[in-house]
mmCIF file of C-alpha atoms in Angstrom:
data_model
loop_
_atom_site.group_PDB
_atom_site.id
_atom_site.type_symbol
_atom_site.label_atom_id
_atom_site.label_comp_id
_atom_site.label_asym_id
_atom_site.label_seq_id
_atom_site.Cartn_x
_atom_site.Cartn_y
_atom_site.Cartn_z
ATOM 1 C CA MET A 1 -83.501 -91.281 -12.965
ATOM 2 C CA ALA A 2 -82.825 -89.450 -9.728
ATOM 3 C CA SER A 3 -84.056 -91.897 -7.085
ATOM 4 C CA TYR A 4 -84.592 -95.234 -8.898
ATOM 5 C CA THR A 5 -82.606 -98.281 -7.900
ATOM 6 C CA LYS A 6 -80.295 -99.763 -10.491
ATOM 7 C CA ALA A 7 -82.569 -102.764 -10.910
ATOM 8 C CA ALA A 8 -85.644 -100.621 -11.480
ATOM 9 C CA GLN A 9 -83.785 -98.463 -14.009
ATOM 10 C CA GLN A 10 -82.584 -101.567 -15.842
ATOM 11 C CA TRP A 11 -86.112 -102.977 -15.970
ATOM 12 C CA ALA A 12 -87.613 -99.721 -17.215
ATOM 13 C CA THR A 13 -84.997 -99.506 -19.985
ATOM 14 C CA PHE A 14 -85.131 -103.048 -21.292
ATOM 15 C CA ALA A 15 -88.673 -104.258 -20.595
ATOM 16 C CA ARG A 16 -90.876 -105.053 -23.572
ATOM 17 C CA ALA A 17 -93.847 -102.643 -23.732
ATOM 18 C CA TRP A 18 -97.304 -103.125 -25.269
ATOM 19 C CA TYR A 19 -98.697 -100.380 -27.482
ATOM 20 C CA LEU A 20 -102.239 -99.902 -28.791
ATOM 21 C CA LEU A 21 -103.098 -98.428 -32.196
ATOM 22 C CA ASP A 22 -106.630 -97.705 -33.435
ATOM 23 C CA ALA A 23 -106.829 -98.229 -37.200
ATOM 24 C CA LYS A 24 -110.325 -96.774 -37.644
ATOM 25 C CA MET A 25 -110.482 -94.623 -40.821
ATOM 26 C CA GLN A 26 -106.677 -94.815 -41.148
ATOM 27 C CA PRO A 27 -104.683 -95.790 -44.260
ATOM 28 C CA PRO A 28 -103.025 -99.201 -43.720
ATOM 29 C CA GLY A 29 -99.673 -97.963 -45.089
ATOM 30 C CA LYS A 30 -99.320 -95.275 -42.439
ATOM 31 C CA ILE A 31 -100.516 -97.709 -39.758
ATOM 32 C CA ALA A 32 -97.822 -100.138 -40.876
ATOM 33 C CA ALA A 33 -95.148 -97.437 -40.808
ATOM 34 C CA ALA A 34 -96.021 -96.490 -37.215
ATOM 35 C CA THR A 35 -96.095 -100.137 -36.054
ATOM 36 C CA VAL A 36 -92.855 -101.134 -37.793
ATOM 37 C CA ILE A 37 -90.973 -98.442 -35.896
ATOM 38 C CA ARG A 38 -92.257 -99.848 -32.591
ATOM 39 C CA LEU A 39 -91.791 -103.510 -33.555
ATOM 40 C CA GLU A 40 -88.152 -102.972 -34.467
ATOM 41 C CA GLY A 41 -87.449 -100.860 -31.391
ATOM 42 C CA ARG A 42 -86.301 -97.822 -33.358
ATOM 43 C CA HIS A 43 -88.235 -95.561 -31.008
ATOM 44 C CA LYS A 44 -85.765 -96.398 -28.226
ATOM 45 C CA PRO A 45 -82.338 -94.754 -27.804
ATOM 46 C CA ILE A 46 -80.922 -98.201 -26.905
ATOM 47 C CA TYR A 47 -81.845 -99.618 -30.327
ATOM 48 C CA HIS A 48 -79.592 -102.134 -32.001
ATOM 49 C CA ALA A 49 -80.693 -104.474 -34.795
ATOM 50 C CA LEU A 50 -79.381 -107.565 -32.994
ATOM 51 C CA SER A 51 -80.439 -106.730 -29.453
ATOM 52 C CA ASP A 52 -84.102 -107.828 -29.844
ATOM 53 C CA CYS A 53 -85.477 -104.636 -28.299
ATOM 54 C CA GLY A 54 -88.799 -104.545 -30.159
ATOM 55 C CA ASP A 55 -92.133 -104.027 -28.435
ATOM 56 C CA HIS A 56 -95.594 -105.512 -28.875
ATOM 57 C CA VAL A 57 -98.187 -103.612 -30.899
ATOM 58 C CA VAL A 58 -101.923 -104.312 -30.754
ATOM 59 C CA ILE A 59 -103.922 -102.930 -33.699
ATOM 60 C CA ILE A 60 -107.705 -102.736 -33.296
ATOM 61 C CA ASN A 61 -110.513 -101.909 -35.760
ATOM 62 C CA THR A 62 -108.616 -103.262 -38.762
ATOM 63 C CA ARG A 63 -111.986 -103.877 -40.405
ATOM 64 C CA HIS A 64 -112.496 -100.098 -40.606
ATOM 65 C CA ILE A 65 -109.303 -99.058 -42.373
ATOM 66 C CA ALA A 66 -109.622 -96.491 -45.173
ATOM 67 C CA PHE A 67 -107.661 -96.590 -48.411
ATOM 68 C CA SER A 68 -106.955 -93.322 -50.235
ATOM 69 C CA GLY A 69 -107.814 -93.074 -53.921
ATOM 70 C CA ASN A 70 -109.447 -96.037 -55.649
ATOM 71 C CA LYS A 71 -107.114 -98.593 -54.083
ATOM 72 C CA TRP A 72 -109.983 -100.736 -52.849
ATOM 73 C CA GLU A 73 -110.696 -101.527 -56.499
ATOM 74 C CA GLN A 74 -107.247 -101.107 -58.039
ATOM 75 C CA LYS A 75 -104.862 -102.718 -55.527
ATOM 76 C CA VAL A 76 -104.279 -106.393 -56.282
ATOM 77 C CA TYR A 77 -102.743 -108.922 -53.877
ATOM 78 C CA SER A 78 -101.065 -111.797 -55.708
ATOM 79 C CA SER A 79 -99.807 -115.116 -54.466
ATOM 80 C CA HIS A 80 -98.796 -118.480 -55.909
ATOM 81 C CA THR A 81 -99.522 -121.788 -54.289
ATOM 82 C CA GLY A 82 -96.449 -123.388 -55.870
ATOM 83 C CA TYR A 83 -98.506 -125.744 -58.030
ATOM 84 C CA PRO A 84 -98.960 -125.127 -61.774
ATOM 85 C CA GLY A 85 -101.944 -122.910 -62.458
ATOM 86 C CA GLY A 86 -101.870 -121.756 -58.858
ATOM 87 C CA PHE A 87 -101.398 -118.034 -59.464
ATOM 88 C CA LYS A 88 -104.083 -116.312 -57.426
ATOM 89 C CA GLN A 89 -104.910 -112.613 -57.633
ATOM 90 C CA VAL A 90 -107.487 -110.905 -55.439
ATOM 91 C CA THR A 91 -108.444 -107.256 -55.208
ATOM 92 C CA ALA A 92 -108.125 -105.455 -51.874
ATOM 93 C CA THR A 93 -111.927 -105.470 -51.512
ATOM 94 C CA GLN A 94 -112.214 -109.238 -51.891
ATOM 95 C CA LEU A 95 -109.279 -109.882 -49.563
ATOM 96 C CA HIS A 96 -110.673 -107.531 -46.919
ATOM 97 C CA LEU A 97 -114.107 -109.155 -46.991
ATOM 98 C CA LYS A 98 -112.538 -112.603 -46.714
ATOM 99 C CA ASP A 99 -110.128 -111.667 -43.887
ATOM 100 C CA PRO A 100 -110.343 -108.183 -42.294
ATOM 101 C CA THR A 101 -106.846 -108.338 -40.771
ATOM 102 C CA ALA A 102 -104.987 -109.544 -43.879
ATOM 103 C CA ILE A 103 -104.331 -106.142 -45.451
ATOM 104 C CA VAL A 104 -102.716 -104.650 -42.351
ATOM 105 C CA LYS A 105 -100.784 -107.888 -41.725
ATOM 106 C CA LEU A 106 -99.360 -107.911 -45.244
ATOM 107 C CA ALA A 107 -98.559 -104.208 -45.075
ATOM 108 C CA VAL A 108 -96.578 -104.632 -41.846
ATOM 109 C CA TYR A 109 -94.882 -107.840 -43.051
ATOM 110 C CA ARG A 110 -93.702 -106.201 -46.254
ATOM 111 C CA MET A 111 -92.498 -103.072 -44.455
ATOM 112 C CA LEU A 112 -90.364 -104.932 -41.886
ATOM 113 C CA PRO A 113 -86.680 -105.498 -42.751
ATOM 114 C CA LYS A 114 -86.250 -108.697 -44.738
ATOM 115 C CA ASN A 115 -84.166 -110.600 -42.192
ATOM 116 C CA LEU A 116 -84.636 -113.464 -39.756
ATOM 117 C CA GLN A 117 -85.971 -111.081 -37.082
ATOM 118 C CA ARG A 118 -89.040 -110.402 -39.225
ATOM 119 C CA ARG A 119 -90.932 -113.520 -38.127
ATOM 120 C CA THR A 120 -90.333 -112.837 -34.430
ATOM 121 C CA MET A 121 -91.483 -109.260 -34.905
ATOM 122 C CA MET A 122 -94.650 -110.485 -36.649
ATOM 123 C CA GLN A 123 -95.317 -112.729 -33.653
ATOM 124 C CA ARG A 124 -95.285 -109.600 -31.496
ATOM 125 C CA LEU A 125 -97.924 -107.952 -33.694
ATOM 126 C CA HIS A 126 -101.552 -108.550 -32.618
ATOM 127 C CA LEU A 127 -104.384 -107.667 -34.972
ATOM 128 C CA PHE A 128 -108.076 -107.483 -34.126
ATOM 129 C CA PRO A 129 -110.815 -106.636 -36.647
ATOM 130 C CA GLU A 130 -113.056 -104.854 -34.092
ATOM 131 C CA ASP A 131 -112.248 -103.189 -30.788
ATOM 132 C CA VAL A 132 -112.838 -106.393 -28.820
ATOM 133 C CA ILE A 133 -109.542 -107.447 -27.232
ATOM 134 C CA PRO A 134 -108.877 -110.494 -25.045
ATOM 135 C CA GLU A 135 -108.557 -109.560 -21.367
ATOM 136 C CA ASP A 136 -104.969 -110.675 -20.897
ATOM 137 C CA ILE A 137 -103.759 -108.474 -23.774
ATOM 138 C CA GLU A 138 -105.862 -105.575 -22.557
ATOM 139 C CA LYS A 139 -104.190 -105.747 -19.156
ATOM 140 C CA ASN A 140 -100.740 -105.483 -20.724
ATOM 141 C CA LEU A 141 -101.358 -102.311 -22.726
ATOM 142 C CA LEU A 142 -99.182 -99.393 -21.740
ATOM 143 C CA GLN A 143 -99.701 -96.519 -24.151
ATOM 144 C CA GLU A 144 -101.696 -95.618 -27.234
ATOM 145 C CA ILE A 145 -99.874 -94.602 -30.420
ATOM 146 C CA PRO A 146 -101.444 -91.429 -31.920
ATOM 147 C CA GLN A 147 -103.357 -91.966 -35.164
ATOM 148 C CA PRO A 148 -101.364 -90.990 -38.281
ATOM 149 C CA ARG A 149 -104.275 -89.420 -40.173
ATOM 150 C CA ALA A 150 -106.619 -86.714 -38.860
ATOM 151 C CA VAL A 151 -110.124 -88.091 -39.421
ATOM 152 C CA PRO A 152 -112.335 -85.387 -41.053
ATOM 153 C CA ARG A 153 -115.684 -84.484 -39.501
ATOM 154 C CA ARG A 154 -118.882 -85.348 -41.322
ATOM 155 C CA LEU A 155 -121.507 -82.698 -41.964
ATOM 156 C CA ASP A 156 -123.882 -84.145 -39.361
ATOM 157 C CA GLU A 157 -121.097 -84.088 -36.753
ATOM 158 C CA TYR A 158 -121.029 -80.295 -36.800
ATOM 159 C CA THR A 159 -123.287 -78.598 -34.240
ATOM 160 C CA PRO A 160 -126.030 -76.281 -35.602
ATOM 161 C CA GLU A 161 -124.247 -73.347 -33.913
ATOM 162 C CA GLU A 162 -121.064 -74.040 -35.871
ATOM 163 C CA ILE A 163 -123.059 -74.358 -39.101
ATOM 164 C CA ALA A 164 -124.823 -71.057 -38.396
ATOM 165 C CA ALA A 165 -121.546 -69.355 -37.474
ATOM 166 C CA PHE A 166 -120.044 -70.245 -40.871
ATOM 167 C CA PRO A 167 -120.874 -67.329 -43.243
ATOM 168 C CA ARG A 168 -122.934 -67.815 -46.409
ATOM 169 C CA VAL A 169 -120.399 -67.400 -49.156
ATOM 170 C CA TRP A 170 -122.912 -66.512 -51.893
ATOM 171 C CA THR A 171 -126.441 -65.118 -51.859
ATOM 172 C CA PRO A 172 -128.986 -65.786 -54.570
ATOM 173 C CA PHE A 173 -129.378 -62.957 -57.036
ATOM 174 C CA LEU A 174 -132.813 -61.377 -56.741
ATOM 175 C CA PRO A 175 -133.663 -59.162 -59.665
ATOM 176 C CA MET B 1 -154.101 -72.492 -67.348
ATOM 177 C CA ALA B 2 -153.119 -73.020 -63.766
ATOM 178 C CA ALA B 3 -149.921 -70.951 -63.776
ATOM 179 C CA PRO B 4 -151.289 -67.400 -64.274
ATOM 180 C CA SER B 5 -154.003 -67.890 -61.637
ATOM 181 C CA LEU B 6 -151.435 -69.121 -59.110
ATOM 182 C CA LEU B 7 -149.258 -66.096 -59.829
ATOM 183 C CA ARG B 8 -152.158 -63.718 -59.376
ATOM 184 C CA GLY B 9 -153.143 -65.450 -56.138
ATOM 185 C CA GLY B 10 -149.585 -65.191 -54.818
ATOM 186 C CA LEU B 11 -149.276 -61.518 -55.691
ATOM 187 C CA ARG B 12 -152.587 -60.743 -54.033
ATOM 188 C CA ARG B 13 -151.350 -62.372 -50.842
ATOM 189 C CA LEU B 14 -148.154 -60.337 -50.968
ATOM 190 C CA PHE B 15 -149.994 -57.088 -51.454
ATOM 191 C CA ALA B 16 -152.487 -57.929 -48.714
ATOM 192 C CA GLY B 17 -149.659 -57.923 -46.159
ATOM 193 C CA LEU B 18 -148.129 -54.740 -47.492
ATOM 194 C CA TRP B 19 -151.309 -52.699 -47.448
ATOM 195 C CA GLY B 20 -150.547 -49.398 -45.801
ATOM 196 C CA ARG B 21 -146.873 -50.152 -45.123
ATOM 197 C CA GLY B 22 -145.150 -49.335 -48.339
ATOM 198 C CA TRP B 23 -142.566 -51.251 -50.252
ATOM 199 C CA ALA B 24 -139.686 -51.330 -47.737
ATOM 200 C CA SER B 25 -137.354 -53.919 -49.338
ATOM 201 C CA PRO B 26 -137.582 -56.520 -52.110
ATOM 202 C CA PRO B 27 -139.620 -59.506 -50.924
ATOM 203 C CA ALA B 28 -137.918 -62.706 -49.793
ATOM 204 C CA ARG B 29 -137.981 -65.616 -52.216
ATOM 205 C CA ALA B 30 -140.234 -67.796 -50.125
ATOM 206 C CA LEU B 31 -143.817 -67.022 -49.330
ATOM 207 C CA ARG B 32 -144.643 -67.416 -45.661
ATOM 208 C CA GLU B 33 -148.119 -67.276 -44.284
ATOM 209 C CA GLY B 34 -148.576 -65.350 -41.076
ATOM 210 C CA GLU B 35 -151.047 -66.516 -38.419
ATOM 211 C CA SER B 36 -154.229 -64.479 -38.226
ATOM 212 C CA GLY B 37 -155.763 -63.480 -34.890
ATOM 213 C CA THR B 38 -159.387 -63.803 -36.032
ATOM 214 C CA GLY B 39 -160.101 -66.901 -38.091
ATOM 215 C CA GLY B 40 -160.710 -66.458 -41.789
ATOM 216 C CA THR B 41 -158.205 -63.919 -43.089
ATOM 217 C CA ILE B 42 -154.868 -65.064 -44.452
ATOM 218 C CA GLU B 43 -152.172 -62.433 -44.228
ATOM 219 C CA GLY B 44 -148.826 -62.738 -45.924
ATOM 220 C CA LYS B 45 -145.864 -61.105 -44.181
ATOM 221 C CA ILE B 46 -142.626 -60.025 -45.770
ATOM 222 C CA ILE B 47 -139.788 -61.472 -43.707
ATOM 223 C CA GLU B 48 -136.528 -59.665 -44.355
ATOM 224 C CA ASP B 49 -133.434 -61.859 -44.821
ATOM 225 C CA ALA B 50 -130.619 -61.456 -42.314
ATOM 226 C CA ALA B 51 -127.938 -59.231 -43.844
ATOM 227 C CA ALA B 52 -125.068 -61.300 -45.219
ATOM 228 C CA PRO B 53 -121.691 -60.409 -43.634
ATOM 229 C CA THR B 54 -119.418 -58.346 -45.893
ATOM 230 C CA PRO B 55 -116.671 -60.406 -47.523
ATOM 231 C CA PRO B 56 -113.024 -59.392 -46.884
ATOM 232 C CA ASN B 57 -112.414 -58.735 -50.592
ATOM 233 C CA PRO B 58 -115.624 -57.267 -52.070
ATOM 234 C CA SER B 59 -113.978 -56.600 -55.430
ATOM 235 C CA GLY B 60 -113.655 -60.315 -56.271
ATOM 236 C CA GLN B 61 -115.492 -61.836 -59.193
ATOM 237 C CA CYS B 62 -116.592 -65.127 -57.630
ATOM 238 C CA PRO B 63 -117.519 -65.896 -53.998
ATOM 239 C CA ILE B 64 -114.248 -67.792 -53.454
ATOM 240 C CA CYS B 65 -112.137 -64.775 -54.464
ATOM 241 C CA ARG B 66 -114.335 -62.433 -52.440
ATOM 242 C CA TRP B 67 -113.774 -64.456 -49.279
ATOM 243 C CA ASN B 68 -110.028 -65.037 -49.983
ATOM 244 C CA LEU B 69 -110.422 -68.804 -50.140
ATOM 245 C CA LYS B 70 -108.749 -69.239 -53.525
ATOM 246 C CA HIS B 71 -106.315 -72.116 -52.817
ATOM 247 C CA LYS B 72 -107.372 -72.841 -49.279
ATOM 248 C CA TYR B 73 -110.205 -75.378 -49.314
ATOM 249 C CA ASP B 74 -110.215 -79.150 -49.647
ATOM 250 C CA TYR B 75 -112.643 -82.080 -49.669
ATOM 251 C CA VAL B 76 -112.687 -81.893 -45.853
ATOM 252 C CA ASP B 77 -114.261 -78.397 -45.681
ATOM 253 C CA VAL B 78 -117.806 -79.668 -45.752
ATOM 254 C CA LEU B 79 -119.286 -76.440 -44.336
ATOM 255 C CA LEU B 80 -118.126 -74.578 -47.441
ATOM 256 C CA LEU B 81 -118.909 -77.333 -49.950
ATOM 257 C CA SER B 82 -122.436 -77.853 -48.607
ATOM 258 C CA GLN B 83 -123.337 -74.304 -49.675
ATOM 259 C CA PHE B 84 -122.890 -75.210 -53.340
ATOM 260 C CA ILE B 85 -124.873 -78.459 -53.474
ATOM 261 C CA ARG B 86 -128.541 -79.354 -53.772
ATOM 262 C CA SER B 87 -130.271 -81.453 -51.149
ATOM 263 C CA ASP B 88 -129.793 -84.603 -53.227
ATOM 264 C CA GLY B 89 -126.050 -84.003 -53.533
ATOM 265 C CA GLY B 90 -125.760 -82.513 -57.032
ATOM 266 C CA MET B 91 -123.917 -79.264 -57.754
ATOM 267 C CA LEU B 92 -125.803 -75.993 -58.244
ATOM 268 C CA PRO B 93 -125.330 -74.313 -61.639
ATOM 269 C CA ARG B 94 -122.660 -71.672 -62.073
ATOM 270 C CA ARG B 95 -125.121 -68.997 -63.089
ATOM 271 C CA THR B 96 -126.846 -69.361 -59.715
ATOM 272 C CA THR B 97 -123.820 -69.490 -57.444
ATOM 273 C CA GLY B 98 -121.702 -66.978 -59.388
ATOM 274 C CA LEU B 99 -118.500 -69.063 -59.310
ATOM 275 C CA CYS B 100 -115.852 -68.746 -61.995
ATOM 276 C CA LEU B 101 -115.266 -71.818 -64.162
ATOM 277 C CA GLU B 102 -112.057 -73.109 -62.557
ATOM 278 C CA GLU B 103 -113.404 -72.711 -59.000
ATOM 279 C CA HIS B 104 -116.669 -74.384 -59.999
ATOM 280 C CA LYS B 105 -114.717 -77.390 -61.306
ATOM 281 C CA LYS B 106 -112.561 -77.522 -58.177
ATOM 282 C CA ILE B 107 -115.608 -77.365 -55.912
ATOM 283 C CA ALA B 108 -117.286 -80.072 -58.016
ATOM 284 C CA VAL B 109 -114.254 -82.321 -57.618
ATOM 285 C CA CYS B 110 -114.101 -81.678 -53.854
ATOM 286 C CA VAL B 111 -117.823 -82.404 -53.533
ATOM 287 C CA GLN B 112 -117.382 -85.713 -55.387
ATOM 288 C CA MET B 113 -114.519 -86.701 -53.094
ATOM 289 C CA ALA B 114 -116.531 -85.693 -50.021
ATOM 290 C CA HIS B 115 -119.497 -87.815 -51.181
ATOM 291 C CA ARG B 116 -117.281 -90.844 -51.754
ATOM 292 C CA ALA B 117 -115.634 -90.347 -48.342
ATOM 293 C CA GLY B 118 -119.095 -90.341 -46.733
ATOM 294 C CA LEU B 119 -118.789 -86.797 -45.366
ATOM 295 C CA LEU B 120 -122.195 -85.698 -46.721
ATOM 296 C CA PRO B 121 -124.524 -88.417 -45.433
ATOM 297 C CA ASN B 122 -127.759 -86.384 -45.654
ATOM 298 C CA HIS B 123 -127.340 -85.248 -49.284
ATOM 299 C CA ARG B 124 -128.346 -88.528 -50.858
ATOM 300 C CA PRO B 125 -130.570 -88.812 -53.965
ATOM 301 C CA ARG B 126 -134.215 -89.499 -53.216
ATOM 302 C CA LEU B 127 -135.184 -93.106 -53.874
ATOM 303 C CA PRO B 128 -138.687 -93.732 -55.277
ATOM 304 C CA GLU B 129 -139.987 -96.551 -53.041
ATOM 305 C CA GLY B 130 -139.092 -97.597 -49.521
ATOM 306 C CA HIS B 131 -135.909 -99.091 -50.903
ATOM 307 C CA THR B 132 -133.188 -98.730 -48.268
ATOM 308 C CA PRO B 133 -129.772 -98.059 -49.786
ATOM 309 C CA LYS B 134 -127.060 -100.429 -48.690
ATOM 310 C CA LYS B 135 -124.451 -98.953 -46.375
ATOM 311 C CA PRO B 136 -120.958 -98.884 -47.907
ATOM 312 C CA LYS B 137 -118.805 -101.447 -46.169
ATOM 313 C CA LEU B 138 -115.464 -99.862 -47.055
ATOM 314 C CA ASN B 139 -114.064 -96.497 -45.961
ATOM 315 C CA ARG B 140 -112.221 -94.392 -48.502
ATOM 316 C CA TYR B 141 -110.970 -90.838 -48.988
ATOM 317 C CA LEU B 142 -109.435 -88.736 -51.788
ATOM 318 C CA THR B 143 -111.011 -90.962 -54.456
ATOM 319 C CA ARG B 144 -110.551 -89.465 -57.918
ATOM 320 C CA TRP B 145 -112.566 -91.951 -59.973
ATOM 321 C CA SER B 146 -116.017 -93.319 -59.228
ATOM 322 C CA VAL B 147 -116.169 -96.619 -57.357
ATOM 323 C CA ARG B 148 -117.871 -98.528 -60.142
ATOM 324 C CA SER B 149 -115.539 -97.310 -62.887
ATOM 325 C CA ALA B 150 -112.201 -98.259 -61.275
ATOM 326 C CA LYS B 151 -110.777 -101.569 -62.528
ATOM 327 C CA PRO B 152 -108.146 -103.704 -60.768
ATOM 328 C CA ILE B 153 -104.552 -103.270 -61.904
ATOM 329 C CA TRP B 154 -103.682 -106.930 -62.473
ATOM 330 C CA LYS B 155 -100.103 -106.241 -63.611
ATOM 331 C CA ARG B 156 -98.492 -103.275 -61.937
ATOM 332 C CA GLY B 157 -95.167 -103.604 -63.689
ATOM 333 C CA PRO B 158 -91.523 -103.537 -62.502
ATOM 334 C CA LYS B 159 -90.256 -101.015 -59.949
ATOM 335 C CA TRP B 160 -88.960 -98.568 -62.560
ATOM 336 C CA CYS B 161 -92.270 -98.302 -64.434
ATOM 337 C CA LYS B 162 -95.101 -99.138 -62.054
ATOM 338 C CA VAL B 163 -98.691 -98.356 -63.060
ATOM 339 C CA PRO B 164 -99.681 -95.641 -60.553
ATOM 340 C CA MET B 165 -102.827 -95.606 -58.431
ATOM 341 C CA PRO B 166 -104.212 -92.050 -58.572
ATOM 342 C CA VAL B 167 -105.049 -90.238 -55.337
ATOM 343 C CA GLY B 168 -106.649 -86.806 -54.958
ATOM 344 C CA HIS B 169 -107.106 -84.584 -58.019
ATOM 345 C CA PRO B 170 -104.559 -82.492 -59.977
ATOM 346 C CA LEU B 171 -106.949 -79.497 -60.026
ATOM 347 C CA LEU B 172 -106.116 -79.044 -56.344
ATOM 348 C CA LYS B 173 -102.343 -79.045 -56.852
ATOM 349 C CA ASP B 174 -102.052 -75.312 -56.151
ATOM 350 C CA ASN B 175 -103.581 -75.566 -52.687
ATOM 351 C CA VAL B 176 -101.665 -73.916 -49.866
ATOM 352 C CA LYS B 177 -99.523 -76.466 -48.013
ATOM 353 C CA TYR B 178 -98.323 -75.905 -44.471
ATOM 354 C CA THR B 179 -95.825 -78.800 -44.582
ATOM 355 C CA HIS B 180 -92.727 -79.257 -46.694
ATOM 356 C CA LYS B 181 -93.961 -82.649 -47.896
ATOM 357 C CA PHE B 182 -94.332 -83.120 -51.625
ATOM 358 C CA LEU B 183 -97.955 -83.514 -52.743
ATOM 359 C CA ASN B 184 -98.161 -86.908 -54.450
ATOM 360 C CA PHE B 185 -101.068 -87.521 -56.807
ATOM 361 C CA ASN B 186 -99.993 -91.038 -57.760
ATOM 362 C CA HIS B 187 -99.281 -93.726 -55.215
#
């Protein structure tokens, strides 16, 4: 702010930024909450609902999202084609296997405010099932959003020194 | 029968190593054969176990109380949970580990959740033939019910009486929380 020209300051304030979010082992609800904040522009002090200040968000690894609880089996996504007898219900597992980005897309769509801006904000959301991104999007990325959930370490990811340093909590009773 | 002769053979090996040394400490559970310099003689050596570190609260009844871990572990603490499971993933009996009933149940629940989250990849049940198990395609965590038993909730109901989807386990509701967020067991 000290030595920038007015034009540069204006650009830095109002330019649309591109954020990256890795959804590996993350719950889709928390991913959606983090993206909706960026898509609306609520992370900026210049936010106003009508001033179209949202940013782009690129979500990668949507194939590897993790649901808590038994939601893979219990959560049901329903839709109706409009024709009689067209009520379709699929479980989260079936939907994910058919389209790996659908769960995150629906989560973000349903979390956005239900106004006319929602469709433009969804156009600024980019979902990729793996971490392969087209080059032109990759060149635009500015910053990575931190992951909402701390991924736990598996037992084989601990080094043998750490396993040995952990004390044996019980010893077998030898008569 | 085979059993008494095996026992006698094992005891003879033990005593062969001890000859002239005295009975210093109770023998270790496993029998290890020492290497002999001249070929022919088999000598059994008593290997003393490393002394276990003293717990902070030696007057506790179960190992969890003795180490002051009463409400402090979760499905993530695999280093602790792996001490109470067999190599094929099942829990060890209470009379072996010395846990009290409520802690044994809590550890069992945490071990189940850790298995379903894929945090214990090497503690799988042994399969009879060369049948490779299929890798789970979906990641999950804090699963209360088994994957095969959960049924889809076709009708969740209106907003004021939705059918909940359970997450975590109520046995762990007394765990220490370092945030002010309310622990939700139903999503």
